[in-house]
Amino acid sequence: MATVELDRVSYTYENASGNATGNSADGFAVRDVSLRIEPGQVVAMLGPNGAGKSTTLLLLLGMLRPRTGTVRLFGEAVTGAVNKAVAGGRIGAMPQAGGVPPRSSVRDLLEFLHAVYPRPMPVREALALADLEGLAGRTVERLSGGQQQRLRFAMAVIGRPDLLILDEPTAALDVQSRRAFWAAIREYAAHGRTVLFSTHYLEEADDNADRIVVLDRGRVIADGTAVSVKQMVGVRTVSVAASDAPHAFDRLPGVAAVTRLGGRVVLTTTDSDATVLALAAAGLLRDLEVVGAGLEEAFLTLTNTALTDAAPTLERI
């Protein structure tokens, strides 16, 4: 039995006049989305801002009702399944932000949730998993943004949920905290639990997800392993040793972007054969390297985002 099933799900937001306000051309925030996620999978949901990621997660949590299609959790329609699953601790959610009582301590909040769920993990285990042992007695209002995010994670997992839904989980974390967070997720998922997360950090999806789902304008445009998503596009990177003579690399056939890194020129190209032949004809074929598309290049190509306009780290798209 699948943990998550979406069958041809669509949703539109409406303004005060009753008009659809989604980002797709036809006003849909989510349009005809079908997904099936099996137990034990770690799934990343990627997409530009407004692609429908958060809306899809809200539909799964029963906070929105689809206009068309069906949503099922653990084999049951989401309308009845969510309340039952949340009460039973089978679903844990970590929103981008949320109202956490500011004057409560970390330990008090986790002890309260521990008493609510039927099969919780020990509070000390939740503290350790979220790297909060040294902050257990601190009140929420005295936590930094990253520490509050780690607290939300501890609150999401203390019920030992079979499905963990994370919306931009590492947005407020520094590099060291992000690494620790993903180590905790891998440990958690190793017990056969399902994790579904949205993120703008493409390297996190590449490193940690078993499966990647790409949304654009409310539709699923790619679904598979990181390797298979990269193979969907013909983008490659061609690099050569830089020449002292100036050259219009951006005019070479197939070239979409040009970057100079130290003593090398890196060309992102949709036709590597034509690019290499043109480099050879121009006498610029020195120390050639050709590599396949990374997840960043694949993402930008699939979503038609201009390569030259993208932020280098793609932390915000």
PDB file of C-alpha atoms in Angstrom:
ATOM      1  CA  MET A   1       0.000   0.000   0.000  1.00  0.00           C
ATOM      2  CA  ALA A   2       1.378   3.399  -1.005  1.00  0.00           C
ATOM      3  CA  THR A   3       1.996   5.988   1.688  1.00  0.00           C
ATOM      4  CA  VAL A   4       0.892   8.837  -0.594  1.00  0.00           C
ATOM      5  CA  GLU A   5      -1.325   8.798  -3.682  1.00  0.00           C
ATOM      6  CA  LEU A   6      -2.433  11.788  -5.705  1.00  0.00           C
ATOM      7  CA  ASP A   7      -4.607  11.010  -8.714  1.00  0.00           C
ATOM      8  CA  ARG A   8      -5.120  13.841 -11.237  1.00  0.00           C
ATOM      9  CA  VAL A   9      -5.298  16.462  -8.489  1.00  0.00           C
ATOM     10  CA  SER A  10      -5.969  20.106  -9.360  1.00  0.00           C
ATOM     11  CA  TYR A  11      -6.397  23.174  -7.175  1.00  0.00           C
ATOM     12  CA  THR A  12      -7.019  26.890  -7.717  1.00  0.00           C
ATOM     13  CA  TYR A  13      -6.798  29.750  -5.263  1.00  0.00           C
ATOM     14  CA  GLU A  14      -9.481  32.396  -5.661  1.00  0.00           C
ATOM     15  CA  ASN A  15      -9.427  36.118  -4.929  1.00  0.00           C
ATOM     16  CA  ALA A  16     -12.269  38.085  -3.368  1.00  0.00           C
ATOM     17  CA  SER A  17     -13.987  38.273  -6.751  1.00  0.00           C
ATOM     18  CA  GLY A  18     -13.930  34.500  -7.128  1.00  0.00           C
ATOM     19  CA  ASN A  19     -11.300  34.568  -9.877  1.00  0.00           C
ATOM     20  CA  ALA A  20      -8.524  31.959 -10.001  1.00  0.00           C
ATOM     21  CA  THR A  21      -5.115  33.329  -8.995  1.00  0.00           C
ATOM     22  CA  GLY A  22      -2.746  30.408  -9.664  1.00  0.00           C
ATOM     23  CA  ASN A  23       0.557  30.940 -11.474  1.00  0.00           C
ATOM     24  CA  SER A  24      -0.212  28.747 -14.493  1.00  0.00           C
ATOM     25  CA  ALA A  25      -1.714  30.240 -17.636  1.00  0.00           C
ATOM     26  CA  ASP A  26      -5.128  28.809 -16.780  1.00  0.00           C
ATOM     27  CA  GLY A  27      -5.070  29.987 -13.143  1.00  0.00           C
ATOM     28  CA  PHE A  28      -4.318  26.620 -11.518  1.00  0.00           C
ATOM     29  CA  ALA A  29      -1.858  26.460  -8.612  1.00  0.00           C
ATOM     30  CA  VAL A  30      -1.748  22.670  -9.071  1.00  0.00           C
ATOM     31  CA  ARG A  31      -2.927  21.069 -12.297  1.00  0.00           C
ATOM     32  CA  ASP A  32      -3.552  17.363 -12.943  1.00  0.00           C
ATOM     33  CA  VAL A  33      -0.849  16.134 -10.531  1.00  0.00           C
ATOM     34  CA  SER A  34      -0.504  12.381 -10.068  1.00  0.00           C
ATOM     35  CA  LEU A  35       2.051  10.897  -7.660  1.00  0.00           C
ATOM     36  CA  ARG A  36       2.493   7.605  -5.851  1.00  0.00           C
ATOM     37  CA  ILE A  37       5.050   7.446  -3.039  1.00  0.00           C
ATOM     38  CA  GLU A  38       5.915   4.108  -1.476  1.00  0.00           C
ATOM     39  CA  PRO A  39       6.950   3.441   2.141  1.00  0.00           C
ATOM     40  CA  GLY A  40      10.602   4.153   2.863  1.00  0.00           C
ATOM     41  CA  GLN A  41      11.183   6.597   0.009  1.00  0.00           C
ATOM     42  CA  VAL A  42      12.857   9.973   0.505  1.00  0.00           C
ATOM     43  CA  VAL A  43      11.324  12.266  -2.112  1.00  0.00           C
ATOM     44  CA  ALA A  44      12.391  15.820  -2.978  1.00  0.00           C
ATOM     45  CA  MET A  45       9.905  18.221  -4.534  1.00  0.00           C
ATOM     46  CA  LEU A  46      11.587  20.940  -6.583  1.00  0.00           C
ATOM     47  CA  GLY A  47      10.295  23.883  -8.566  1.00  0.00           C
ATOM     48  CA  PRO A  48      10.554  27.649  -9.022  1.00  0.00           C
ATOM     49  CA  ASN A  49       8.650  29.913  -6.657  1.00  0.00           C
ATOM     50  CA  GLY A  50       4.939  29.520  -7.313  1.00  0.00           C
ATOM     51  CA  ALA A  51       5.346  26.118  -8.968  1.00  0.00           C
ATOM     52  CA  GLY A  52       2.841  24.465  -6.619  1.00  0.00           C
ATOM     53  CA  LYS A  53       5.139  22.758  -4.100  1.00  0.00           C
ATOM     54  CA  SER A  54       3.653  24.192  -0.914  1.00  0.00           C
ATOM     55  CA  THR A  55       0.119  23.863  -2.294  1.00  0.00           C
ATOM     56  CA  THR A  56       0.714  20.164  -2.947  1.00  0.00           C
ATOM     57  CA  LEU A  57       1.965  19.664   0.609  1.00  0.00           C
ATOM     58  CA  LEU A  58      -1.077  21.499   1.999  1.00  0.00           C
ATOM     59  CA  LEU A  59      -3.343  19.233  -0.058  1.00  0.00           C
ATOM     60  CA  LEU A  60      -1.603  16.209   1.439  1.00  0.00           C
ATOM     61  CA  LEU A  61      -2.099  17.565   4.939  1.00  0.00           C
ATOM     62  CA  GLY A  62      -5.800  18.122   4.332  1.00  0.00           C
ATOM     63  CA  MET A  63      -5.445  21.883   4.800  1.00  0.00           C
ATOM     64  CA  LEU A  64      -6.735  22.409   1.260  1.00  0.00           C
ATOM     65  CA  ARG A  65      -9.294  20.362  -0.639  1.00  0.00           C
ATOM     66  CA  PRO A  66      -8.627  19.552  -4.295  1.00  0.00           C
ATOM     67  CA  ARG A  67     -10.995  21.001  -6.887  1.00  0.00           C
ATOM     68  CA  THR A  68     -10.666  17.769  -8.837  1.00  0.00           C
ATOM     69  CA  GLY A  69      -8.934  14.437  -8.286  1.00  0.00           C
ATOM     70  CA  THR A  70      -8.287  12.415  -5.160  1.00  0.00           C
ATOM     71  CA  VAL A  71      -5.644  12.449  -2.431  1.00  0.00           C
ATOM     72  CA  ARG A  72      -5.014   9.330  -0.350  1.00  0.00           C
ATOM     73  CA  LEU A  73      -2.771   8.681   2.638  1.00  0.00           C
ATOM     74  CA  PHE A  74      -2.106   5.118   3.744  1.00  0.00           C
ATOM     75  CA  GLY A  75      -4.860   3.990   1.357  1.00  0.00           C
ATOM     76  CA  GLU A  76      -7.585   6.272   2.737  1.00  0.00           C
ATOM     77  CA  ALA A  77      -9.098   9.477   1.339  1.00  0.00           C
ATOM     78  CA  VAL A  78      -7.236  12.394   2.851  1.00  0.00           C
ATOM     79  CA  THR A  79     -10.346  14.005   4.392  1.00  0.00           C
ATOM     80  CA  GLY A  80     -10.650  11.226   6.945  1.00  0.00           C
ATOM     81  CA  ALA A  81      -7.123   9.879   6.884  1.00  0.00           C
ATOM     82  CA  VAL A  82      -5.315  13.039   8.004  1.00  0.00           C
ATOM     83  CA  ASN A  83      -7.084  13.490  11.329  1.00  0.00           C
ATOM     84  CA  LYS A  84      -6.700   9.807  12.122  1.00  0.00           C
ATOM     85  CA  ALA A  85      -3.053   9.727  11.034  1.00  0.00           C
ATOM     86  CA  VAL A  86      -2.100  12.910  12.908  1.00  0.00           C
ATOM     87  CA  ALA A  87      -3.806  11.712  16.083  1.00  0.00           C
ATOM     88  CA  GLY A  88      -2.054   8.378  15.751  1.00  0.00           C
ATOM     89  CA  GLY A  89       1.316  10.007  15.131  1.00  0.00           C
ATOM     90  CA  ARG A  90       1.569   8.564  11.610  1.00  0.00           C
ATOM     91  CA  ILE A  91       2.072  12.000  10.008  1.00  0.00           C
ATOM     92  CA  GLY A  92       4.577  14.617  11.096  1.00  0.00           C
ATOM     93  CA  ALA A  93       4.865  18.002   9.414  1.00  0.00           C
ATOM     94  CA  MET A  94       7.492  20.708   9.551  1.00  0.00           C
ATOM     95  CA  PRO A  95       6.232  23.968   8.004  1.00  0.00           C
ATOM     96  CA  GLN A  96       8.480  26.816   6.880  1.00  0.00           C
ATOM     97  CA  ALA A  97       7.273  28.816   9.860  1.00  0.00           C
ATOM     98  CA  GLY A  98       4.757  28.237  12.573  1.00  0.00           C
ATOM     99  CA  GLY A  99       3.375  29.524  15.807  1.00  0.00           C
ATOM    100  CA  VAL A 100       5.395  27.934  18.609  1.00  0.00           C
ATOM    101  CA  PRO A 101       4.592  29.254  22.125  1.00  0.00           C
ATOM    102  CA  PRO A 102       7.437  31.735  22.727  1.00  0.00           C
ATOM    103  CA  ARG A 103       7.668  31.320  26.510  1.00  0.00           C
ATOM    104  CA  SER A 104       7.608  27.534  26.554  1.00  0.00           C
ATOM    105  CA  SER A 105      10.875  25.679  26.875  1.00  0.00           C
ATOM    106  CA  VAL A 106      12.111  23.195  24.307  1.00  0.00           C
ATOM    107  CA  ARG A 107      11.755  20.332  26.785  1.00  0.00           C
ATOM    108  CA  ASP A 108       8.231  21.355  27.862  1.00  0.00           C
ATOM    109  CA  LEU A 109       6.982  21.417  24.267  1.00  0.00           C
ATOM    110  CA  LEU A 110       8.433  18.010  23.480  1.00  0.00           C
ATOM    111  CA  GLU A 111       7.143  16.500  26.726  1.00  0.00           C
ATOM    112  CA  PHE A 112       3.658  17.797  25.899  1.00  0.00           C
ATOM    113  CA  LEU A 113       3.741  16.175  22.454  1.00  0.00           C
ATOM    114  CA  HIS A 114       5.228  13.011  23.930  1.00  0.00           C
ATOM    115  CA  ALA A 115       2.124  12.701  26.111  1.00  0.00           C
ATOM    116  CA  VAL A 116      -0.214  13.231  23.130  1.00  0.00           C
ATOM    117  CA  TYR A 117       1.022  10.535  20.751  1.00  0.00           C
ATOM    118  CA  PRO A 118       0.392   6.806  21.265  1.00  0.00           C
ATOM    119  CA  ARG A 119       3.886   5.596  20.284  1.00  0.00           C
ATOM    120  CA  PRO A 120       6.297   8.519  20.759  1.00  0.00           C
ATOM    121  CA  MET A 121      10.057   8.413  20.791  1.00  0.00           C
ATOM    122  CA  PRO A 122      11.673   9.393  24.104  1.00  0.00           C
ATOM    123  CA  VAL A 123      12.126  13.134  24.540  1.00  0.00           C
ATOM    124  CA  ARG A 124      15.887  12.677  24.905  1.00  0.00           C
ATOM    125  CA  GLU A 125      15.963  10.876  21.540  1.00  0.00           C
ATOM    126  CA  ALA A 126      14.076  13.708  19.816  1.00  0.00           C
ATOM    127  CA  LEU A 127      16.440  16.236  21.397  1.00  0.00           C
ATOM    128  CA  ALA A 128      19.466  14.292  20.177  1.00  0.00           C
ATOM    129  CA  LEU A 129      18.060  13.806  16.672  1.00  0.00           C
ATOM    130  CA  ALA A 130      17.524  17.570  16.331  1.00  0.00           C
ATOM    131  CA  ASP A 131      20.833  18.448  18.047  1.00  0.00           C
ATOM    132  CA  LEU A 132      19.000  20.294  20.832  1.00  0.00           C
ATOM    133  CA  GLU A 133      20.345  18.560  23.956  1.00  0.00           C
ATOM    134  CA  GLY A 134      22.146  21.694  25.104  1.00  0.00           C
ATOM    135  CA  LEU A 135      19.075  23.866  24.546  1.00  0.00           C
ATOM    136  CA  ALA A 136      16.398  21.768  26.264  1.00  0.00           C
ATOM    137  CA  GLY A 137      15.807  24.294  29.035  1.00  0.00           C
ATOM    138  CA  ARG A 138      15.800  27.368  26.807  1.00  0.00           C
ATOM    139  CA  THR A 139      12.529  29.111  25.918  1.00  0.00           C
ATOM    140  CA  VAL A 140      11.486  29.454  22.287  1.00  0.00           C
ATOM    141  CA  GLU A 141      11.831  33.245  22.329  1.00  0.00           C
ATOM    142  CA  ARG A 142      15.531  32.855  23.171  1.00  0.00           C
ATOM    143  CA  LEU A 143      16.246  30.514  20.259  1.00  0.00           C
ATOM    144  CA  SER A 144      17.794  31.686  17.007  1.00  0.00           C
ATOM    145  CA  GLY A 145      15.933  31.150  13.734  1.00  0.00           C
ATOM    146  CA  GLY A 146      17.954  28.034  12.969  1.00  0.00           C
ATOM    147  CA  GLN A 147      17.432  26.647  16.475  1.00  0.00           C
ATOM    148  CA  GLN A 148      13.681  27.187  16.156  1.00  0.00           C
ATOM    149  CA  GLN A 149      13.765  25.300  12.872  1.00  0.00           C
ATOM    150  CA  ARG A 150      15.498  22.391  14.604  1.00  0.00           C
ATOM    151  CA  LEU A 151      12.813  22.505  17.305  1.00  0.00           C
ATOM    152  CA  ARG A 152      10.101  22.240  14.628  1.00  0.00           C
ATOM    153  CA  PHE A 153      11.897  19.173  13.320  1.00  0.00           C
ATOM    154  CA  ALA A 154      11.962  17.588  16.784  1.00  0.00           C
ATOM    155  CA  MET A 155       8.254  18.347  17.181  1.00  0.00           C
ATOM    156  CA  ALA A 156       7.549  16.757  13.788  1.00  0.00           C
ATOM    157  CA  VAL A 157       9.361  13.482  14.526  1.00  0.00           C
ATOM    158  CA  ILE A 158       8.604  12.860  18.201  1.00  0.00           C
ATOM    159  CA  GLY A 159       5.438  10.939  17.306  1.00  0.00           C
ATOM    160  CA  ARG A 160       7.530   8.532  15.160  1.00  0.00           C
ATOM    161  CA  PRO A 161       5.496   9.345  12.022  1.00  0.00           C
ATOM    162  CA  ASP A 162       5.470   6.954   9.073  1.00  0.00           C
ATOM    163  CA  LEU A 163       5.199  10.007   6.790  1.00  0.00           C
ATOM    164  CA  LEU A 164       7.288  13.109   7.435  1.00  0.00           C
ATOM    165  CA  ILE A 165       6.428  16.205   5.362  1.00  0.00           C
ATOM    166  CA  LEU A 166       8.999  19.012   5.354  1.00  0.00           C
ATOM    167  CA  ASP A 167       8.510  22.393   3.665  1.00  0.00           C
ATOM    168  CA  GLU A 168      11.866  24.129   3.088  1.00  0.00           C
ATOM    169  CA  PRO A 169      13.307  22.438   6.202  1.00  0.00           C
ATOM    170  CA  THR A 170      16.821  23.912   6.065  1.00  0.00           C
ATOM    171  CA  ALA A 171      15.962  27.469   5.002  1.00  0.00           C
ATOM    172  CA  ALA A 172      17.202  29.048   8.267  1.00  0.00           C
ATOM    173  CA  LEU A 173      20.105  26.679   8.950  1.00  0.00           C
ATOM    174  CA  ASP A 174      23.813  27.305   8.499  1.00  0.00           C
ATOM    175  CA  VAL A 175      25.982  24.866   6.558  1.00  0.00           C
ATOM    176  CA  GLN A 176      27.016  22.798   9.589  1.00  0.00           C
ATOM    177  CA  SER A 177      23.425  22.562  10.846  1.00  0.00           C
ATOM    178  CA  ARG A 178      22.202  21.571   7.384  1.00  0.00           C
ATOM    179  CA  ARG A 179      24.667  18.685   7.268  1.00  0.00           C
ATOM    180  CA  ALA A 180      23.597  17.518  10.716  1.00  0.00           C
ATOM    181  CA  PHE A 181      19.941  17.818   9.717  1.00  0.00           C
ATOM    182  CA  TRP A 182      20.320  15.588   6.660  1.00  0.00           C
ATOM    183  CA  ALA A 183      22.293  13.047   8.657  1.00  0.00           C
ATOM    184  CA  ALA A 184      19.309  12.930  11.039  1.00  0.00           C
ATOM    185  CA  ILE A 185      16.882  12.521   8.118  1.00  0.00           C
ATOM    186  CA  ARG A 186      18.904   9.634   6.693  1.00  0.00           C
ATOM    187  CA  GLU A 187      18.918   7.978  10.108  1.00  0.00           C
ATOM    188  CA  TYR A 188      15.165   8.484  10.432  1.00  0.00           C
ATOM    189  CA  ALA A 189      14.346   7.194   6.936  1.00  0.00           C
ATOM    190  CA  ALA A 190      16.559   4.131   7.427  1.00  0.00           C
ATOM    191  CA  HIS A 191      13.759   2.627   9.520  1.00  0.00           C
ATOM    192  CA  GLY A 192      11.443   2.406   6.502  1.00  0.00           C
ATOM    193  CA  ARG A 193       9.703   5.738   6.988  1.00  0.00           C
ATOM    194  CA  THR A 194       8.657   8.010   4.125  1.00  0.00           C
ATOM    195  CA  VAL A 195      10.036  11.545   3.859  1.00  0.00           C
ATOM    196  CA  LEU A 196       8.681  14.153   1.435  1.00  0.00           C
ATOM    197  CA  PHE A 197      10.408  17.531   1.374  1.00  0.00           C
ATOM    198  CA  SER A 198      10.413  20.679  -0.719  1.00  0.00           C
ATOM    199  CA  THR A 199      13.612  22.654  -1.101  1.00  0.00           C
ATOM    200  CA  HIS A 200      15.400  25.303  -3.135  1.00  0.00           C
ATOM    201  CA  TYR A 201      18.791  23.786  -2.296  1.00  0.00           C
ATOM    202  CA  LEU A 202      19.341  21.539  -5.298  1.00  0.00           C
ATOM    203  CA  GLU A 203      22.485  19.927  -3.899  1.00  0.00           C
ATOM    204  CA  GLU A 204      20.441  18.712  -0.918  1.00  0.00           C
ATOM    205  CA  ALA A 205      17.973  17.015  -3.231  1.00  0.00           C
ATOM    206  CA  ASP A 206      20.802  15.512  -5.280  1.00  0.00           C
ATOM    207  CA  ASP A 207      22.599  14.165  -2.207  1.00  0.00           C
ATOM    208  CA  ASN A 208      19.685  12.987  -0.065  1.00  0.00           C
ATOM    209  CA  ALA A 209      16.639  12.094  -2.169  1.00  0.00           C
ATOM    210  CA  ASP A 210      15.897   8.664  -3.608  1.00  0.00           C
ATOM    211  CA  ARG A 211      13.523  10.360  -6.023  1.00  0.00           C
ATOM    212  CA  ILE A 212      13.048  13.871  -7.374  1.00  0.00           C
ATOM    213  CA  VAL A 213       9.748  15.384  -8.509  1.00  0.00           C
ATOM    214  CA  VAL A 214       9.973  18.675 -10.425  1.00  0.00           C
ATOM    215  CA  LEU A 215       6.929  20.950 -10.558  1.00  0.00           C
ATOM    216  CA  ASP A 216       6.521  23.930 -12.859  1.00  0.00           C
ATOM    217  CA  ARG A 217       3.389  26.063 -13.211  1.00  0.00           C
ATOM    218  CA  GLY A 218       1.430  23.535 -11.201  1.00  0.00           C
ATOM    219  CA  ARG A 219       2.349  20.462 -13.243  1.00  0.00           C
ATOM    220  CA  VAL A 220       4.772  17.579 -12.729  1.00  0.00           C
ATOM    221  CA  ILE A 221       7.378  17.923 -15.477  1.00  0.00           C
ATOM    222  CA  ALA A 222       9.930  15.371 -14.221  1.00  0.00           C
ATOM    223  CA  ASP A 223       9.830  12.432 -11.819  1.00  0.00           C
ATOM    224  CA  GLY A 224      12.646   9.981 -11.174  1.00  0.00           C
ATOM    225  CA  THR A 225      16.041   9.501  -9.574  1.00  0.00           C
ATOM    226  CA  ALA A 226      18.520  12.369  -9.656  1.00  0.00           C
ATOM    227  CA  VAL A 227      20.434  10.515 -12.374  1.00  0.00           C
ATOM    228  CA  SER A 228      17.369  10.022 -14.560  1.00  0.00           C
ATOM    229  CA  VAL A 229      16.285  13.659 -14.176  1.00  0.00           C
ATOM    230  CA  LYS A 230      19.745  14.816 -15.265  1.00  0.00           C
ATOM    231  CA  GLN A 231      19.560  12.506 -18.276  1.00  0.00           C
ATOM    232  CA  MET A 232      16.269  14.052 -19.397  1.00  0.00           C
ATOM    233  CA  VAL A 233      18.067  17.089 -20.770  1.00  0.00           C
ATOM    234  CA  GLY A 234      20.807  17.310 -23.344  1.00  0.00           C
ATOM    235  CA  VAL A 235      22.750  19.973 -21.462  1.00  0.00           C
ATOM    236  CA  ARG A 236      26.465  19.346 -20.948  1.00  0.00           C
ATOM    237  CA  THR A 237      29.376  21.344 -19.615  1.00  0.00           C
ATOM    238  CA  VAL A 238      32.405  21.815 -21.865  1.00  0.00           C
ATOM    239  CA  SER A 239      35.508  23.405 -20.382  1.00  0.00           C
ATOM    240  CA  VAL A 240      38.855  24.305 -21.927  1.00  0.00           C
ATOM    241  CA  ALA A 241      42.005  26.061 -20.802  1.00  0.00           C
ATOM    242  CA  ALA A 242      41.533  29.796 -21.260  1.00  0.00           C
ATOM    243  CA  SER A 243      43.297  31.484 -24.145  1.00  0.00           C
ATOM    244  CA  ASP A 244      44.962  34.886 -23.896  1.00  0.00           C
ATOM    245  CA  ALA A 245      43.264  35.893 -27.129  1.00  0.00           C
ATOM    246  CA  PRO A 246      39.716  37.252 -26.697  1.00  0.00           C
ATOM    247  CA  HIS A 247      36.976  35.095 -28.149  1.00  0.00           C
ATOM    248  CA  ALA A 248      33.182  35.324 -28.273  1.00  0.00           C
ATOM    249  CA  PHE A 249      32.519  31.962 -26.641  1.00  0.00           C
ATOM    250  CA  ASP A 250      28.847  32.787 -26.232  1.00  0.00           C
ATOM    251  CA  ARG A 251      28.472  32.795 -30.030  1.00  0.00           C
ATOM    252  CA  LEU A 252      29.617  29.206 -30.422  1.00  0.00           C
ATOM    253  CA  PRO A 253      26.891  26.767 -31.505  1.00  0.00           C
ATOM    254  CA  GLY A 254      24.876  25.324 -28.626  1.00  0.00           C
ATOM    255  CA  VAL A 255      26.384  27.557 -25.927  1.00  0.00           C
ATOM    256  CA  ALA A 256      23.833  28.875 -23.414  1.00  0.00           C
ATOM    257  CA  ALA A 257      26.179  30.273 -20.758  1.00  0.00           C
ATOM    258  CA  VAL A 258      29.870  31.126 -20.350  1.00  0.00           C
ATOM    259  CA  THR A 259      31.744  31.172 -17.042  1.00  0.00           C
ATOM    260  CA  ARG A 260      35.427  31.871 -16.397  1.00  0.00           C
ATOM    261  CA  LEU A 261      36.875  29.927 -13.469  1.00  0.00           C
ATOM    262  CA  GLY A 262      40.524  30.692 -12.854  1.00  0.00           C
ATOM    263  CA  GLY A 263      42.417  29.620 -15.934  1.00  0.00           C
ATOM    264  CA  ARG A 264      39.478  27.816 -17.552  1.00  0.00           C
ATOM    265  CA  VAL A 265      36.453  28.736 -19.629  1.00  0.00           C
ATOM    266  CA  VAL A 266      33.337  26.720 -18.768  1.00  0.00           C
ATOM    267  CA  LEU A 267      30.616  26.527 -21.412  1.00  0.00           C
ATOM    268  CA  THR A 268      27.122  25.249 -20.704  1.00  0.00           C
ATOM    269  CA  THR A 269      25.872  23.843 -23.994  1.00  0.00           C
ATOM    270  CA  THR A 270      22.847  22.084 -25.424  1.00  0.00           C
ATOM    271  CA  ASP A 271      24.935  20.621 -28.277  1.00  0.00           C
ATOM    272  CA  SER A 272      28.324  19.552 -26.970  1.00  0.00           C
ATOM    273  CA  ASP A 273      29.413  17.968 -30.273  1.00  0.00           C
ATOM    274  CA  ALA A 274      28.856  21.203 -32.201  1.00  0.00           C
ATOM    275  CA  THR A 275      30.518  23.241 -29.464  1.00  0.00           C
ATOM    276  CA  VAL A 276      33.620  21.035 -29.400  1.00  0.00           C
ATOM    277  CA  LEU A 277      33.917  21.100 -33.208  1.00  0.00           C
ATOM    278  CA  ALA A 278      33.683  24.896 -33.186  1.00  0.00           C
ATOM    279  CA  LEU A 279      36.345  25.114 -30.474  1.00  0.00           C
ATOM    280  CA  ALA A 280      38.615  22.874 -32.531  1.00  0.00           C
ATOM    281  CA  ALA A 281      38.069  24.969 -35.655  1.00  0.00           C
ATOM    282  CA  ALA A 282      38.975  28.105 -33.703  1.00  0.00           C
ATOM    283  CA  GLY A 283      42.134  26.509 -32.302  1.00  0.00           C
ATOM    284  CA  LEU A 284      40.826  26.693 -28.733  1.00  0.00           C
ATOM    285  CA  LEU A 285      40.712  22.990 -27.904  1.00  0.00           C
ATOM    286  CA  ARG A 286      43.223  22.934 -25.032  1.00  0.00           C
ATOM    287  CA  ASP A 287      42.799  20.586 -22.055  1.00  0.00           C
ATOM    288  CA  LEU A 288      39.215  19.679 -22.987  1.00  0.00           C
ATOM    289  CA  GLU A 289      36.744  18.373 -20.393  1.00  0.00           C
ATOM    290  CA  VAL A 290      33.135  17.385 -21.156  1.00  0.00           C
ATOM    291  CA  VAL A 291      30.709  16.375 -18.384  1.00  0.00           C
ATOM    292  CA  GLY A 292      26.998  15.655 -18.264  1.00  0.00           C
ATOM    293  CA  ALA A 293      24.411  18.000 -16.832  1.00  0.00           C
ATOM    294  CA  GLY A 294      24.263  18.506 -13.098  1.00  0.00           C
ATOM    295  CA  LEU A 295      20.940  18.766 -11.323  1.00  0.00           C
ATOM    296  CA  GLU A 296      21.149  22.565 -11.478  1.00  0.00           C
ATOM    297  CA  GLU A 297      21.489  22.613 -15.258  1.00  0.00           C
ATOM    298  CA  ALA A 298      18.764  19.999 -15.639  1.00  0.00           C
ATOM    299  CA  PHE A 299      16.418  21.951 -13.367  1.00  0.00           C
ATOM    300  CA  LEU A 300      16.989  25.213 -15.211  1.00  0.00           C
ATOM    301  CA  THR A 301      16.472  23.583 -18.586  1.00  0.00           C
ATOM    302  CA  LEU A 302      13.324  21.728 -17.551  1.00  0.00           C
ATOM    303  CA  THR A 303      11.742  24.833 -16.027  1.00  0.00           C
ATOM    304  CA  ASN A 304      12.944  27.113 -18.844  1.00  0.00           C
ATOM    305  CA  THR A 305      14.792  29.311 -16.376  1.00  0.00           C
ATOM    306  CA  ALA A 306      17.503  31.376 -18.046  1.00  0.00           C
ATOM    307  CA  LEU A 307      20.890  29.908 -17.206  1.00  0.00           C
ATOM    308  CA  THR A 308      22.571  33.283 -17.271  1.00  0.00           C
ATOM    309  CA  ASP A 309      20.023  34.798 -14.874  1.00  0.00           C
ATOM    310  CA  ALA A 310      20.182  32.045 -12.255  1.00  0.00           C
ATOM    311  CA  ALA A 311      21.813  32.596  -8.899  1.00  0.00           C
ATOM    312  CA  PRO A 312      24.997  30.508  -8.686  1.00  0.00           C
ATOM    313  CA  THR A 313      23.813  28.420  -5.730  1.00  0.00           C
ATOM    314  CA  LEU A 314      20.139  28.408  -6.670  1.00  0.00           C
ATOM    315  CA  GLU A 315      19.266  28.866  -3.017  1.00  0.00           C
ATOM    316  CA  ARG A 316      16.357  31.007  -4.163  1.00  0.00           C
ATOM    317  CA  ILE A 317      14.754  30.575  -7.560  1.00  0.00           C
TER     318      ILE A 317
END
